[in-house]
PDB file of C-alpha atoms in Angstrom:
ATOM      1  CA  MET A  68    -265.266 104.365  74.405  1.00  0.00           C
ATOM      2  CA  ASN A  69    -262.889 102.481  76.686  1.00  0.00           C
ATOM      3  CA  MET A  70    -260.936  99.482  75.475  1.00  0.00           C
ATOM      4  CA  GLN A  71    -258.632  97.136  77.295  1.00  0.00           C
ATOM      5  CA  ILE A  72    -255.134  96.932  75.918  1.00  0.00           C
ATOM      6  CA  LYS A  73    -255.793  93.738  73.902  1.00  0.00           C
ATOM      7  CA  GLU A  74    -258.865  95.285  72.279  1.00  0.00           C
ATOM      8  CA  PHE A  75    -256.996  98.499  71.526  1.00  0.00           C
ATOM      9  CA  ALA A  76    -254.070  96.563  70.073  1.00  0.00           C
ATOM     10  CA  ALA A  77    -256.370  94.577  67.788  1.00  0.00           C
ATOM     11  CA  TYR A  78    -258.271  97.697  66.743  1.00  0.00           C
ATOM     12  CA  THR A  79    -255.146  99.723  65.883  1.00  0.00           C
ATOM     13  CA  GLY A  80    -253.130  96.861  64.421  1.00  0.00           C
ATOM     14  CA  VAL A  81    -250.192  97.105  66.812  1.00  0.00           C
ATOM     15  CA  SER A  82    -249.024  94.533  69.319  1.00  0.00           C
ATOM     16  CA  VAL A  83    -249.635  94.620  73.056  1.00  0.00           C
ATOM     17  CA  ARG A  84    -245.873  94.587  73.512  1.00  0.00           C
ATOM     18  CA  THR A  85    -245.596  97.729  71.366  1.00  0.00           C
ATOM     19  CA  LEU A  86    -248.241  99.484  73.477  1.00  0.00           C
ATOM     20  CA  HIS A  87    -246.330  98.562  76.623  1.00  0.00           C
ATOM     21  CA  TYR A  88    -243.195 100.076  75.074  1.00  0.00           C
ATOM     22  CA  TYR A  89    -245.005 103.242  73.999  1.00  0.00           C
ATOM     23  CA  ASP A  90    -246.240 103.602  77.574  1.00  0.00           C
ATOM     24  CA  GLU A  91    -242.719 103.048  78.923  1.00  0.00           C
ATOM     25  CA  ILE A  92    -241.171 105.800  76.764  1.00  0.00           C
ATOM     26  CA  GLY A  93    -244.099 108.179  77.300  1.00  0.00           C
ATOM     27  CA  LEU A  94    -245.191 108.206  73.673  1.00  0.00           C
ATOM     28  CA  LEU A  95    -248.689 106.835  74.321  1.00  0.00           C
ATOM     29  CA  LYS A  96    -249.906 106.271  77.851  1.00  0.00           C
ATOM     30  CA  PRO A  97    -253.200 104.534  78.711  1.00  0.00           C
ATOM     31  CA  ALA A  98    -256.177 106.742  79.514  1.00  0.00           C
ATOM     32  CA  PHE A  99    -256.205 105.064  82.930  1.00  0.00           C
ATOM     33  CA  VAL A 100    -255.076 101.919  84.716  1.00  0.00           C
ATOM     34  CA  ASP A 101    -257.458  99.936  86.906  1.00  0.00           C
ATOM     35  CA  ARG A 102    -255.954  99.985  90.402  1.00  0.00           C
ATOM     36  CA  ILE A 103    -257.372  96.585  91.312  1.00  0.00           C
ATOM     37  CA  THR A 104    -256.698  94.545  88.161  1.00  0.00           C
ATOM     38  CA  GLY A 105    -253.824  96.559  86.747  1.00  0.00           C
ATOM     39  CA  TYR A 106    -255.495  96.497  83.326  1.00  0.00           C
ATOM     40  CA  ARG A 107    -254.663  99.329  80.972  1.00  0.00           C
ATOM     41  CA  TYR A 108    -257.579 101.115  79.258  1.00  0.00           C
ATOM     42  CA  TYR A 109    -257.530 103.349  76.196  1.00  0.00           C
ATOM     43  CA  ASP A 110    -260.135 105.890  75.045  1.00  0.00           C
ATOM     44  CA  ASN A 111    -260.939 108.118  72.035  1.00  0.00           C
ATOM     45  CA  THR A 112    -258.105 110.507  72.894  1.00  0.00           C
ATOM     46  CA  SER A 113    -255.717 107.550  72.928  1.00  0.00           C
ATOM     47  CA  LEU A 114    -257.009 106.539  69.506  1.00  0.00           C
ATOM     48  CA  LEU A 115    -256.433 109.997  68.036  1.00  0.00           C
ATOM     49  CA  ARG A 116    -252.913 110.022  69.469  1.00  0.00           C
ATOM     50  CA  MET A 117    -252.251 106.583  67.981  1.00  0.00           C
ATOM     51  CA  GLN A 118    -253.451 107.800  64.585  1.00  0.00           C
ATOM     52  CA  GLU A 119    -250.885 110.598  64.668  1.00  0.00           C
ATOM     53  CA  ILE A 120    -248.145 108.187  65.691  1.00  0.00           C
ATOM     54  CA  LEU A 121    -249.053 105.766  62.906  1.00  0.00           C
ATOM     55  CA  PHE A 122    -249.049 108.552  60.303  1.00  0.00           C
ATOM     56  CA  TYR A 123    -245.538 109.581  61.305  1.00  0.00           C
ATOM     57  CA  ARG A 124    -244.358 105.967  61.483  1.00  0.00           C
ATOM     58  CA  GLU A 125    -245.670 105.441  57.952  1.00  0.00           C
ATOM     59  CA  LEU A 126    -243.437 108.357  56.934  1.00  0.00           C
ATOM     60  CA  ASP A 127    -240.403 106.734  58.610  1.00  0.00           C
ATOM     61  CA  PHE A 128    -240.045 109.205  61.486  1.00  0.00           C
ATOM     62  CA  SER A 129    -238.253 107.722  64.512  1.00  0.00           C
ATOM     63  CA  LEU A 130    -240.168 107.204  67.756  1.00  0.00           C
ATOM     64  CA  LYS A 131    -237.932 109.763  69.454  1.00  0.00           C
ATOM     65  CA  ARG A 132    -238.695 112.355  66.791  1.00  0.00           C
ATOM     66  CA  ILE A 133    -242.417 111.600  66.928  1.00  0.00           C
ATOM     67  CA  GLY A 134    -242.376 112.110  70.694  1.00  0.00           C
ATOM     68  CA  GLU A 135    -240.622 115.466  70.303  1.00  0.00           C
ATOM     69  CA  ILE A 136    -243.095 116.589  67.648  1.00  0.00           C
ATOM     70  CA  LEU A 137    -246.242 115.597  69.517  1.00  0.00           C
ATOM     71  CA  SER A 138    -245.046 117.003  72.848  1.00  0.00           C
ATOM     72  CA  SER A 139    -244.065 120.396  71.409  1.00  0.00           C
ATOM     73  CA  PRO A 140    -246.168 123.229  72.880  1.00  0.00           C
ATOM     74  CA  HIS A 141    -246.186 124.737  69.384  1.00  0.00           C
ATOM     75  CA  TYR A 142    -247.563 121.613  67.704  1.00  0.00           C
ATOM     76  CA  ASP A 143    -250.386 122.499  65.311  1.00  0.00           C
ATOM     77  CA  LYS A 144    -252.351 119.326  64.611  1.00  0.00           C
ATOM     78  CA  THR A 145    -254.221 120.727  61.595  1.00  0.00           C
ATOM     79  CA  ALA A 146    -251.042 121.985  59.920  1.00  0.00           C
ATOM     80  CA  ALA A 147    -249.258 118.737  60.739  1.00  0.00           C
ATOM     81  CA  LEU A 148    -252.049 116.674  59.174  1.00  0.00           C
ATOM     82  CA  GLN A 149    -251.776 118.729  55.989  1.00  0.00           C
ATOM     83  CA  GLU A 150    -248.023 118.073  55.894  1.00  0.00           C
ATOM     84  CA  GLN A 151    -248.610 114.375  56.507  1.00  0.00           C
ATOM     85  CA  LYS A 152    -251.148 114.325  53.689  1.00  0.00           C
ATOM     86  CA  GLN A 153    -248.659 115.933  51.296  1.00  0.00           C
ATOM     87  CA  LEU A 154    -245.962 113.466  52.299  1.00  0.00           C
ATOM     88  CA  LEU A 155    -248.292 110.513  51.772  1.00  0.00           C
ATOM     89  CA  ILE A 156    -249.309 111.862  48.354  1.00  0.00           C
ATOM     90  CA  LEU A 157    -245.634 112.106  47.398  1.00  0.00           C
ATOM     91  CA  LYS A 158    -245.048 108.589  48.710  1.00  0.00           C
ATOM     92  CA  LYS A 159    -248.020 107.342  46.667  1.00  0.00           C
ATOM     93  CA  GLU A 160    -246.649 109.048  43.547  1.00  0.00           C
ATOM     94  CA  ARG A 161    -243.241 107.463  44.156  1.00  0.00           C
ATOM     95  CA  LEU A 162    -244.780 103.991  44.487  1.00  0.00           C
ATOM     96  CA  GLU A 163    -246.711 104.551  41.264  1.00  0.00           C
ATOM     97  CA  ARG A 164    -243.444 105.539  39.535  1.00  0.00           C
ATOM     98  CA  LEU A 165    -241.757 102.402  40.838  1.00  0.00           C
ATOM     99  CA  ILE A 166    -244.624 100.214  39.606  1.00  0.00           C
ATOM    100  CA  SER A 167    -244.446 101.894  36.211  1.00  0.00           C
ATOM    101  CA  ALA A 168    -240.661 101.562  36.215  1.00  0.00           C
ATOM    102  CA  ILE A 169    -240.941  97.787  36.469  1.00  0.00           C
ATOM    103  CA  ASP A 170    -242.608  97.767  33.037  1.00  0.00           C
ATOM    104  CA  GLY A 171    -239.829  99.977  31.701  1.00  0.00           C
ATOM    105  CA  ALA A 172    -237.132  97.805  33.220  1.00  0.00           C
ATOM    106  CA  GLU A 173    -238.660  94.766  31.538  1.00  0.00           C
ATOM    107  CA  ARG A 174    -238.253  96.620  28.230  1.00  0.00           C
ATOM    108  CA  GLY A 175    -234.614  97.296  29.063  1.00  0.00           C
ATOM    109  CA  GLU A 176    -235.095 101.017  29.763  1.00  0.00           C
ATOM    110  CA  ASN A 177    -233.042 103.081  32.234  1.00  0.00           C
ATOM    111  CA  VAL A 178    -235.441 103.742  35.132  1.00  0.00           C
ATOM    112  CA  MET A 179    -233.071 105.080  37.803  1.00  0.00           C
ATOM    113  CA  ASN A 180    -235.077 108.308  38.136  1.00  0.00           C
ATOM    114  CA  ALA A 181    -237.920 106.249  39.620  1.00  0.00           C
ATOM    115  CA  PHE A 182    -235.873 105.897  42.813  1.00  0.00           C
ATOM    116  CA  ASP A 183    -235.612 109.653  43.379  1.00  0.00           C
ATOM    117  CA  LYS A 184    -236.807 110.563  46.917  1.00  0.00           C
ATOM    118  CA  THR A 185    -235.813 114.240  46.800  1.00  0.00           C
ATOM    119  CA  LYS A 186    -239.319 115.663  47.201  1.00  0.00           C
ATOM    120  CA  ILE A 187    -240.220 113.355  50.052  1.00  0.00           C
ATOM    121  CA  GLU A 188    -237.001 114.118  51.916  1.00  0.00           C
ATOM    122  CA  GLY A 189    -237.515 117.842  51.339  1.00  0.00           C
ATOM    123  CA  TYR A 190    -240.950 117.804  52.960  1.00  0.00           C
ATOM    124  CA  LYS A 191    -239.681 115.643  55.800  1.00  0.00           C
ATOM    125  CA  GLN A 192    -236.915 118.171  56.470  1.00  0.00           C
ATOM    126  CA  GLU A 193    -239.494 120.955  56.519  1.00  0.00           C
ATOM    127  CA  ALA A 194    -241.736 119.094  58.958  1.00  0.00           C
ATOM    128  CA  LYS A 195    -238.727 118.215  61.079  1.00  0.00           C
ATOM    129  CA  ALA A 196    -237.527 121.815  61.167  1.00  0.00           C
ATOM    130  CA  ARG A 197    -241.009 123.134  61.962  1.00  0.00           C
ATOM    131  CA  TRP A 198    -242.199 120.666  64.607  1.00  0.00           C
ATOM    132  CA  GLY A 199    -239.241 118.491  65.558  1.00  0.00           C
ATOM    133  CA  ASP A 200    -236.744 121.079  66.754  1.00  0.00           C
ATOM    134  CA  THR A 201    -238.583 122.784  69.578  1.00  0.00           C
ATOM    135  CA  ALA A 202    -235.446 124.645  70.680  1.00  0.00           C
ATOM    136  CA  ALA A 203    -235.158 126.238  67.236  1.00  0.00           C
ATOM    137  CA  TYR A 204    -238.830 127.152  67.270  1.00  0.00           C
ATOM    138  CA  ALA A 205    -238.492 128.686  70.730  1.00  0.00           C
ATOM    139  CA  GLN A 206    -235.522 130.724  69.509  1.00  0.00           C
ATOM    140  CA  TYR A 207    -237.541 131.838  66.499  1.00  0.00           C
ATOM    141  CA  THR A 208    -240.435 133.140  68.591  1.00  0.00           C
ATOM    142  CA  GLU A 209    -237.997 134.895  70.939  1.00  0.00           C
ATOM    143  CA  LYS A 210    -235.928 136.524  68.204  1.00  0.00           C
ATOM    144  CA  VAL A 211    -238.854 137.806  66.137  1.00  0.00           C
ATOM    145  CA  ALA A 212    -240.741 139.108  69.174  1.00  0.00           C
ATOM    146  CA  GLY A 213    -241.264 142.859  68.818  1.00  0.00           C
ATOM    147  CA  LYS A 214    -239.682 142.938  65.362  1.00  0.00           C
ATOM    148  CA  ASN A 215    -241.270 143.587  61.998  1.00  0.00           C
ATOM    149  CA  GLU A 216    -241.354 140.146  60.370  1.00  0.00           C
ATOM    150  CA  ARG A 217    -241.860 141.755  56.968  1.00  0.00           C
ATOM    151  CA  ASP A 218    -238.524 143.545  57.350  1.00  0.00           C
ATOM    152  CA  LEU A 219    -236.834 140.346  58.511  1.00  0.00           C
ATOM    153  CA  PHE A 220    -238.029 138.388  55.492  1.00  0.00           C
ATOM    154  CA  ALA A 221    -237.213 141.314  53.192  1.00  0.00           C
ATOM    155  CA  GLY A 222    -233.637 141.023  54.448  1.00  0.00           C
ATOM    156  CA  MET A 223    -233.700 137.325  53.626  1.00  0.00           C
ATOM    157  CA  GLU A 224    -234.993 138.085  50.128  1.00  0.00           C
ATOM    158  CA  ALA A 225    -232.116 140.545  49.682  1.00  0.00           C
ATOM    159  CA  VAL A 226    -229.604 137.778  50.429  1.00  0.00           C
ATOM    160  CA  LEU A 227    -231.341 135.472  47.946  1.00  0.00           C
ATOM    161  CA  ALA A 228    -231.165 138.233  45.336  1.00  0.00           C
ATOM    162  CA  GLU A 229    -227.398 138.417  45.921  1.00  0.00           C
ATOM    163  CA  PHE A 230    -227.167 134.727  45.059  1.00  0.00           C
ATOM    164  CA  SER A 231    -228.969 135.423  41.785  1.00  0.00           C
ATOM    165  CA  ALA A 232    -226.544 138.234  40.985  1.00  0.00           C
ATOM    166  CA  CYS A 233    -223.608 135.999  41.888  1.00  0.00           C
ATOM    167  CA  LYS A 234    -224.877 133.333  39.502  1.00  0.00           C
ATOM    168  CA  GLY A 235    -225.454 135.947  36.800  1.00  0.00           C
ATOM    169  CA  GLN A 236    -221.800 137.009  37.085  1.00  0.00           C
ATOM    170  CA  GLY A 237    -220.748 133.513  36.024  1.00  0.00           C
ATOM    171  CA  ASN A 238    -219.815 132.127  39.425  1.00  0.00           C
ATOM    172  CA  VAL A 239    -220.324 128.428  40.152  1.00  0.00           C
ATOM    173  CA  PRO A 240    -221.839 127.189  43.462  1.00  0.00           C
ATOM    174  CA  SER A 241    -218.429 126.146  44.803  1.00  0.00           C
ATOM    175  CA  SER A 242    -216.816 129.511  44.032  1.00  0.00           C
ATOM    176  CA  PRO A 243    -215.518 131.689  46.915  1.00  0.00           C
ATOM    177  CA  ALA A 244    -218.151 134.314  46.125  1.00  0.00           C
ATOM    178  CA  ALA A 245    -221.014 131.818  46.369  1.00  0.00           C
ATOM    179  CA  GLN A 246    -219.594 130.238  49.505  1.00  0.00           C
ATOM    180  CA  GLU A 247    -219.338 133.652  51.179  1.00  0.00           C
ATOM    181  CA  LEU A 248    -223.016 134.171  50.442  1.00  0.00           C
ATOM    182  CA  VAL A 249    -223.902 130.808  52.006  1.00  0.00           C
ATOM    183  CA  GLU A 250    -222.110 131.899  55.172  1.00  0.00           C
ATOM    184  CA  LYS A 251    -223.953 135.225  54.997  1.00  0.00           C
ATOM    185  CA  LEU A 252    -227.280 133.394  54.661  1.00  0.00           C
ATOM    186  CA  GLN A 253    -226.468 131.116  57.599  1.00  0.00           C
ATOM    187  CA  ASN A 254    -225.499 134.085  59.760  1.00  0.00           C
ATOM    188  CA  TYR A 255    -228.617 136.017  58.769  1.00  0.00           C
ATOM    189  CA  ILE A 256    -230.864 133.128  59.808  1.00  0.00           C
ATOM    190  CA  SER A 257    -228.952 132.653  63.074  1.00  0.00           C
ATOM    191  CA  ASN A 258    -229.038 136.346  63.937  1.00  0.00           C
ATOM    192  CA  ASN A 259    -232.690 136.913  63.078  1.00  0.00           C
ATOM    193  CA  PHE A 260    -234.567 133.616  63.412  1.00  0.00           C
ATOM    194  CA  TYR A 261    -232.828 130.678  65.143  1.00  0.00           C
ATOM    195  CA  THR A 262    -229.385 129.082  65.392  1.00  0.00           C
ATOM    196  CA  CYS A 263    -228.812 127.720  61.905  1.00  0.00           C
ATOM    197  CA  THR A 264    -226.522 124.741  62.344  1.00  0.00           C
ATOM    198  CA  LYS A 265    -224.962 123.050  59.331  1.00  0.00           C
ATOM    199  CA  GLU A 266    -227.509 120.231  59.694  1.00  0.00           C
ATOM    200  CA  ILE A 267    -230.414 122.679  59.534  1.00  0.00           C
ATOM    201  CA  LEU A 268    -228.761 124.622  56.720  1.00  0.00           C
ATOM    202  CA  ALA A 269    -228.293 121.427  54.703  1.00  0.00           C
ATOM    203  CA  GLY A 270    -231.980 120.600  55.185  1.00  0.00           C
ATOM    204  CA  LEU A 271    -232.986 124.062  54.002  1.00  0.00           C
ATOM    205  CA  GLY A 272    -230.780 123.682  50.943  1.00  0.00           C
ATOM    206  CA  GLN A 273    -232.564 120.465  50.000  1.00  0.00           C
ATOM    207  CA  MET A 274    -235.944 122.054  50.619  1.00  0.00           C
ATOM    208  CA  TYR A 275    -235.191 125.016  48.340  1.00  0.00           C
ATOM    209  CA  THR A 276    -235.365 122.719  45.317  1.00  0.00           C
ATOM    210  CA  ALA A 277    -237.486 119.814  46.596  1.00  0.00           C
ATOM    211  CA  ASP A 278    -240.411 121.993  47.674  1.00  0.00           C
ATOM    212  CA  GLU A 279    -242.003 123.651  44.647  1.00  0.00           C
ATOM    213  CA  ARG A 280    -243.311 126.480  46.828  1.00  0.00           C
ATOM    214  CA  PHE A 281    -239.820 127.512  47.901  1.00  0.00           C
ATOM    215  CA  LYS A 282    -238.315 126.902  44.466  1.00  0.00           C
ATOM    216  CA  THR A 283    -240.914 129.101  42.756  1.00  0.00           C
ATOM    217  CA  ASN A 284    -240.444 131.915  45.262  1.00  0.00           C
ATOM    218  CA  ILE A 285    -236.641 131.849  45.088  1.00  0.00           C
ATOM    219  CA  ASP A 286    -236.594 131.612  41.296  1.00  0.00           C
ATOM    220  CA  LYS A 287    -238.453 134.935  41.177  1.00  0.00           C
ATOM    221  CA  HIS A 288    -234.966 136.380  41.593  1.00  0.00           C
ATOM    222  CA  GLY A 289    -233.901 134.587  38.414  1.00  0.00           C
ATOM    223  CA  GLU A 290    -234.421 131.187  36.855  1.00  0.00           C
ATOM    224  CA  GLY A 291    -232.129 128.590  38.427  1.00  0.00           C
ATOM    225  CA  THR A 292    -231.421 130.609  41.586  1.00  0.00           C
ATOM    226  CA  ALA A 293    -232.915 127.958  43.885  1.00  0.00           C
ATOM    227  CA  SER A 294    -230.788 125.229  42.316  1.00  0.00           C
ATOM    228  CA  PHE A 295    -227.700 127.450  42.527  1.00  0.00           C
ATOM    229  CA  ILE A 296    -228.268 128.144  46.240  1.00  0.00           C
ATOM    230  CA  SER A 297    -229.034 124.502  46.960  1.00  0.00           C
ATOM    231  CA  SER A 298    -225.799 123.373  45.307  1.00  0.00           C
ATOM    232  CA  ALA A 299    -223.792 126.099  47.047  1.00  0.00           C
ATOM    233  CA  ILE A 300    -225.180 125.046  50.446  1.00  0.00           C
ATOM    234  CA  ALA A 301    -224.475 121.376  49.713  1.00  0.00           C
ATOM    235  CA  HIS A 302    -220.845 122.243  48.929  1.00  0.00           C
ATOM    236  CA  TYR A 303    -220.572 124.421  52.039  1.00  0.00           C
ATOM    237  CA  CYS A 304    -221.951 121.719  54.335  1.00  0.00           C
ATOM    238  CA  ALA A 305    -219.990 118.837  52.811  1.00  0.00           C
TER     239      ALA A 305
END
């Protein structure tokens, strides 16, 4: 299947001007350009690429970030589609909450919790950390090369267990003891996985409570540990 740019624009629902811009920034180039007429043509591969772009645009990723994700040599399309699906499900659930909240607002109820985007932002941070930061991923593969990943993650679990003990001793997230553990966690990640900047650390802190998978795993060290760590990281990065 080969389509001229106007056909492709109509089929995908984007403007010709947008396709020209995507070509200019290298996000989506035509399959080929007719040397005589100068017409741009798009094929099935172009369509699949556009689908990926549109999924990420629907999730409010910037064009720059989308380009970085799709051009990463470590990009796993199947895994990325699963993440996109989860994000869209969360977005759907949020829209359903907002629709339901309108009825509550009409009855005079407090519906502020309907605007909560914590889960969506948590998954976006995870996707961003996994596919958007290729330098971090490259560092990860380099640092873990030749090492026992089980031992590395066991060390991480040990740090998380220290947070649980710190909480059990009555410390609050902003306490010196908790803040020292945040620094220890940041250093452990940097030394064993990838450079953990404050931006990345803040994203991880959000993910620890927003992503039920992480929350459940961390709370194995004690109920409320994930929330405690998340709050401690937020204070540390503020």
